[in-house]
Coordinates of C-alpha atoms in Angstrom, one line a residue:
M19 CA -9.3 -30.6 14.7
K20 CA -7.6 -27.5 15.7
Y21 CA -7.6 -24.1 13.6
K22 CA -4.6 -22.6 12.2
L23 CA -4.4 -18.8 11.1
F24 CA -2.8 -18.6 7.6
L25 CA -1.7 -15.3 7.0
S26 CA -1.7 -14.5 3.2
H27 CA 0.3 -11.5 2.6
S28 CA 3.2 -9.9 0.7
S29 CA 6.6 -9.4 2.1
K30 CA 6.8 -6.1 1.1
D31 CA 4.2 -5.2 3.7
I32 CA 6.2 -7.3 6.5
E33 CA 6.1 -4.3 9.0
V34 CA 2.4 -4.6 9.9
V35 CA 2.3 -8.5 9.3
D36 CA 5.0 -8.4 11.9
S37 CA 2.8 -6.5 14.6
F38 CA -0.4 -8.6 13.7
V39 CA 1.7 -11.8 14.6
N40 CA 2.9 -10.0 17.7
F41 CA -0.7 -8.9 18.4
M42 CA -1.7 -12.8 18.3
Y43 CA 1.1 -13.5 20.5
I44 CA 0.3 -11.3 23.4
I45 CA -3.4 -12.2 23.6
G46 CA -2.5 -16.2 24.2
L47 CA -2.1 -17.7 20.5
T48 CA 1.3 -19.6 20.0
D49 CA 3.7 -20.8 17.0
R50 CA 1.5 -23.6 16.3
D51 CA -1.6 -21.7 15.8
M52 CA 0.0 -19.7 12.7
V53 CA 1.5 -20.0 9.7
C54 CA 3.5 -16.7 8.0
T55 CA 5.9 -17.0 5.9
S56 CA 7.7 -14.1 6.5
V57 CA 8.4 -14.5 10.2
A58 CA 11.1 -16.6 11.6
S59 CA 9.0 -18.5 14.3
T60 CA 5.7 -19.2 12.3
K61 CA 7.6 -19.9 8.4
I62 CA 7.1 -22.9 6.6
P63 CA 10.1 -25.5 7.6
V64 CA 13.0 -25.1 5.0
T65 CA 12.6 -28.9 4.3
E66 CA 9.2 -28.2 2.7
D67 CA 8.3 -27.4 -0.7
I68 CA 6.2 -23.8 -0.2
Y69 CA 3.3 -24.9 -2.7
E70 CA 3.3 -28.7 -1.5
Y71 CA 3.1 -27.3 2.1
L72 CA 0.4 -24.8 1.5
N73 CA -1.9 -27.4 -0.4
S74 CA -1.5 -30.1 2.6
L75 CA -2.4 -27.2 5.1
L76 CA -5.5 -26.2 3.2
A77 CA -6.6 -29.9 2.7
D78 CA -5.8 -31.2 6.2
E79 CA -6.4 -28.3 8.7
C80 CA -9.1 -25.9 9.5
V81 CA -7.6 -22.8 8.5
Y82 CA -8.7 -19.2 8.7
V83 CA -7.0 -16.9 6.6
I84 CA -6.3 -13.2 6.9
Y85 CA -5.7 -11.5 3.7
F86 CA -3.6 -8.3 4.3
L87 CA -4.9 -6.4 1.2
S88 CA -2.5 -4.1 -0.4
D89 CA -1.3 -3.1 -4.0
N90 CA 2.0 -5.1 -2.9
Y91 CA -0.6 -8.2 -2.3
Y92 CA -2.1 -7.9 -5.7
S93 CA 1.5 -7.3 -7.5
S94 CA 2.4 -10.8 -6.2
P95 CA 1.8 -13.9 -7.9
V96 CA 2.3 -15.9 -5.1
C97 CA -0.2 -14.1 -3.2
L98 CA -2.8 -14.4 -6.0
N99 CA -1.9 -18.2 -5.9
E100 CA -2.8 -18.3 -2.2
M101 CA -6.0 -16.6 -2.7
G102 CA -7.2 -18.8 -5.3
A103 CA -6.3 -21.9 -3.2
A104 CA -7.9 -20.8 0.2
W105 CA -11.2 -19.9 -2.1
L106 CA -11.2 -23.6 -3.9
K107 CA -10.9 -24.7 -0.2
K108 CA -13.9 -22.2 0.8
S109 CA -11.7 -21.4 4.1
D110 CA -13.1 -18.9 6.4
S111 CA -11.3 -15.5 6.3
L112 CA -11.0 -12.2 7.1
S113 CA -9.5 -9.2 4.8
L114 CA -7.4 -6.4 6.4
L115 CA -7.3 -3.6 3.9
L116 CA -3.8 -1.6 4.3
P117 CA -3.8 1.7 5.0
G118 CA -4.7 3.7 1.5
F119 CA -6.2 0.2 0.1
D120 CA -10.1 0.5 -0.1
F121 CA -12.9 -1.9 -0.6
S122 CA -13.1 -0.4 -4.1
D123 CA -9.7 -1.8 -4.8
I124 CA -10.5 -5.5 -4.4
Q125 CA -10.2 -7.8 -6.9
G126 CA -10.4 -11.1 -7.5
V127 CA -11.8 -14.2 -5.4
V128 CA -12.1 -12.2 -2.3
N129 CA -15.4 -10.9 -1.9
R130 CA -15.6 -7.0 -1.5
N131 CA -18.9 -7.0 0.0
K132 CA -18.0 -9.3 2.8
I133 CA -17.4 -7.1 6.0
G134 CA -13.1 -6.5 6.2
I135 CA -11.2 -4.2 8.6
K136 CA -9.9 -1.0 6.7
L137 CA -6.8 -0.3 8.8
G138 CA -5.1 3.4 8.9
T139 CA -7.1 4.7 11.8
S140 CA -7.8 4.1 15.4
D141 CA -11.3 4.9 15.8
A142 CA -14.3 3.7 17.4
M143 CA -15.5 1.5 14.2
T144 CA -12.3 -0.2 13.5
K145 CA -11.9 -1.4 17.3
A146 CA -15.2 -2.3 17.1
S147 CA -15.0 -4.6 14.1
L148 CA -11.5 -6.1 15.7
N149 CA -13.6 -7.0 18.8
D150 CA -15.8 -8.8 16.7
F151 CA -12.7 -10.9 15.3
K152 CA -12.0 -11.5 19.4
V153 CA -15.3 -13.6 19.4
I154 CA -14.1 -15.6 16.5
L155 CA -10.9 -16.1 17.6
E156 CA -12.1 -17.6 21.4
D157 CA -14.6 -19.4 19.7
M158 CA -11.8 -21.4 17.5
F159 CA -9.1 -21.3 19.6
Q160 CA -11.4 -22.6 22.4
I161 CA -9.6 -19.7 25.0
E162 CA -11.0 -16.6 26.9
I163 CA -8.8 -13.4 26.2
P164 CA -9.0 -11.1 28.8
H165 CA -10.5 -7.7 28.4
N166 CA -7.8 -5.6 29.4
R167 CA -4.9 -7.6 27.5
W168 CA -7.1 -7.9 24.3
E169 CA -7.5 -4.1 24.5
M170 CA -3.6 -3.3 24.8
A171 CA -2.9 -5.4 22.0
R172 CA -5.4 -4.4 19.8
D173 CA -4.3 -0.5 20.1
E174 CA -0.6 -1.3 19.9
F175 CA -1.4 -3.3 16.4
L176 CA -3.7 -0.5 15.1
N177 CA -1.3 2.4 15.8
K178 CA 1.4 0.2 14.3
S179 CA -0.4 -0.4 10.9
I180 CA -0.7 3.6 10.9
E181 CA 2.8 3.7 10.4
N182 CA 2.8 1.1 7.3
V183 CA 4.1 2.8 4.2
R184 CA 2.1 2.8 1.0
R185 CA 4.6 2.5 -1.9
F186 CA 3.1 3.4 -5.6
N187 CA 4.3 0.8 -8.4
M188 CA 6.2 3.3 -10.6
T189 CA 5.9 1.0 -13.8
L190 CA 2.6 2.1 -14.5
S191 CA 3.7 5.6 -15.1
Q192 CA 2.5 7.3 -18.3
S193 CA 3.9 10.4 -19.7
Y194 CA 1.8 13.2 -21.7
C195 CA 2.8 16.0 -23.4
I196 CA -0.4 18.3 -23.0
G197 CA -2.2 18.8 -26.4
D198 CA 0.4 16.7 -28.5
L199 CA -0.7 13.2 -29.2
E200 CA 2.8 12.1 -30.3
N201 CA 4.2 12.6 -27.0
D202 CA 7.8 12.9 -28.5
G203 CA 8.8 15.7 -25.9
C204 CA 8.4 13.5 -22.6
V205 CA 9.3 9.9 -22.8
I206 CA 9.7 7.6 -19.8
S207 CA 12.4 4.9 -20.0
R208 CA 12.4 2.0 -17.5
K209 CA 13.0 -1.6 -17.1
E210 CA 9.7 -3.0 -16.5
S211 CA 11.1 -5.0 -13.6
N212 CA 11.9 -1.8 -11.6
R213 CA 8.7 -0.7 -9.7
D214 CA 10.2 1.9 -7.8
M215 CA 12.0 4.0 -10.4
I216 CA 11.0 5.9 -13.3
K217 CA 13.4 8.0 -15.8
A218 CA 12.1 10.7 -18.1
A219 CA 13.7 12.5 -21.3
I220 CA 12.6 15.7 -21.5
D221 CA 12.8 17.8 -24.6
F222 CA 10.6 20.5 -25.4
S223 CA 12.1 21.1 -28.9
E224 CA 10.0 17.8 -30.0
T225 CA 7.0 19.3 -28.9
D226 CA 4.6 22.5 -29.3
S227 CA 3.5 21.8 -25.8
K228 CA 3.8 24.2 -23.1
L229 CA 3.3 21.3 -20.5
S230 CA 4.8 17.7 -20.1
S231 CA 3.4 15.8 -17.3
I232 CA 4.6 12.3 -15.6
V233 CA 1.7 11.0 -14.2
V234 CA 2.8 8.0 -11.5
F235 CA -0.5 6.9 -10.3
N236 CA -4.2 7.4 -12.0
G237 CA -6.8 5.8 -10.1
K238 CA -8.9 6.6 -7.0
L239 CA -7.6 6.3 -3.7
D240 CA -9.2 7.6 -0.3
F241 CA -6.4 9.3 1.6
T242 CA -8.4 10.3 4.8
S243 CA -6.3 8.0 6.9
Y244 CA -3.2 9.6 5.6
F245 CA -4.3 12.9 6.0
I246 CA -5.8 12.7 9.3
N247 CA -2.5 11.0 10.6
K248 CA -0.1 13.8 9.3
K249 CA 1.2 11.4 6.5
N250 CA 4.1 13.1 3.7
L251 CA 4.3 12.3 0.3
C252 CA 7.6 11.4 0.0
F253 CA 10.2 10.3 -2.9
E254 CA 13.9 10.8 -4.0
A255 CA 14.6 12.7 -7.5
Y256 CA 17.2 14.4 -9.4
A257 CA 17.5 15.9 -13.1
D258 CA 20.2 17.0 -15.6
K259 CA 21.1 20.6 -15.5
G260 CA 18.3 22.7 -17.4
I261 CA 15.7 20.8 -15.4
S262 CA 15.7 22.8 -12.1
C263 CA 12.0 22.5 -10.9
V264 CA 9.1 20.3 -11.3
D265 CA 5.5 20.6 -10.1
V266 CA 4.3 18.0 -7.8
E267 CA 0.3 17.7 -8.4
L268 CA -2.2 15.8 -6.9
K269 CA -5.7 15.7 -8.3
L270 CA -8.2 16.0 -5.5
K271 CA -12.2 16.0 -6.3
N272 CA -10.9 16.8 -9.9
I273 CA -9.1 19.9 -8.8
N274 CA -5.1 19.6 -9.4
M275 CA -3.2 21.0 -6.3
S276 CA 0.7 21.4 -6.9
N277 CA 3.7 22.4 -5.2
E278 CA 6.8 23.2 -6.9
I279 CA 9.9 21.9 -5.8
M280 CA 13.9 22.5 -6.8
L281 CA 15.8 19.9 -8.6
Y282 CA 19.4 18.9 -8.5
D283 CA 21.7 17.0 -10.2
D284 CA 22.6 15.2 -6.9
E285 CA 19.6 12.8 -5.7
K286 CA 17.6 14.7 -3.1
E287 CA 14.7 13.0 -0.6
Y288 CA 11.5 15.3 -0.7
R289 CA 8.8 14.8 1.9
I290 CA 5.8 16.7 1.1
P291 CA 3.1 17.1 3.8
L292 CA -0.2 16.2 2.7
M293 CA -1.7 19.5 4.5
Q294 CA 0.7 21.2 2.3
F295 CA -1.5 20.4 -0.7
C296 CA -5.0 21.0 0.8
D297 CA -6.2 21.2 4.5
D298 CA -10.1 20.4 3.8
L299 CA -10.4 16.8 4.9
S300 CA -13.1 16.4 2.1
F301 CA -11.0 16.7 -0.6
W302 CA -8.9 13.4 0.5
R303 CA -11.5 11.3 -0.3
N304 CA -10.7 11.0 -3.8
V305 CA -7.3 11.3 -4.9
S306 CA -7.4 10.4 -8.7
E307 CA -3.8 11.7 -9.8
I308 CA -0.5 11.7 -8.7
K309 CA 1.7 13.6 -11.2
F310 CA 4.9 15.8 -11.9
V311 CA 4.6 18.6 -14.5
L312 CA 7.1 20.2 -16.0
H313 CA 6.9 23.9 -17.9
R314 CA 8.4 24.4 -21.0
K315 CA 9.4 28.0 -19.8
K316 CA 11.2 26.6 -16.8
V317 CA 12.8 23.8 -18.6
T318 CA 16.1 25.8 -20.6
K319 CA 17.9 22.6 -21.5
S320 CA 16.6 18.8 -22.7
G321 CA 17.9 16.4 -20.2
N322 CA 16.5 13.3 -18.0
I323 CA 14.7 13.5 -14.7
I324 CA 14.6 10.4 -12.4
I325 CA 12.1 10.3 -9.5
K326 CA 12.1 7.0 -7.2
N327 CA 10.2 5.2 -4.4
L328 CA 7.2 7.5 -4.7
R329 CA 5.4 6.4 -1.2
I330 CA 3.4 8.1 1.5
E331 CA 4.7 7.6 5.1

């Protein structure tokens, strides 16, 4: 029975998945060797029910699953269903961790202790790990991949994966008035379905606090690959008159590093180089917060602040 690669991924990560499909084409695989729902040439036929097709595929074929793990992946019920179905089938698999997603972030039935490949760099270790995957492919598909062709395709894929954008789920945001448990001076309002935008009402007359904080990310991430590749913290923002500036803060090694930006009542895109927060590589191994801090003395009138599309690119 012939093998198929099943690319389990979030459609929001299509850029890196599409570059992986091209990688496979270059080394000699064909449309019949892969199933990828977001790529036209390898998608599930329109006449098929997607879940029945996947169940049939996992039952009837020798399937090797490639998990493209990211925040987007774990936010998708479809992806989690695919993961569970593949686990029940006990399919062989490889985990590709998209830039900014770490082994400690792995949840569910995927074994975080099993060797995977962390994308985001093109170093010797990452290349060696993909070379091990070459041996697996040659064995599965009974092919011999020319060394030069493999290296060219591998390096192109790794370089493309570095360009992948990490977006933060803004529905997880929380607001605080420092030292005020009632938190009436900074209140986030948003639609729960909108993961790319938050709106916060700022009113220091409702609190004795000198600082209000909007925490968009609160966890633990390794940003070293982003720092090495000279990425930026990007977002769009605007605010009502009276809220003219905000401090953008990253907590690195439990130390807050901040940049003040000016706000306007028209939407503006901001691109802050990570280097501008801290130029010490070791600090970027542990990013535990991304937040927007407003100071009472700099807010002259109550109003709203809107922040959209927080991402690394």
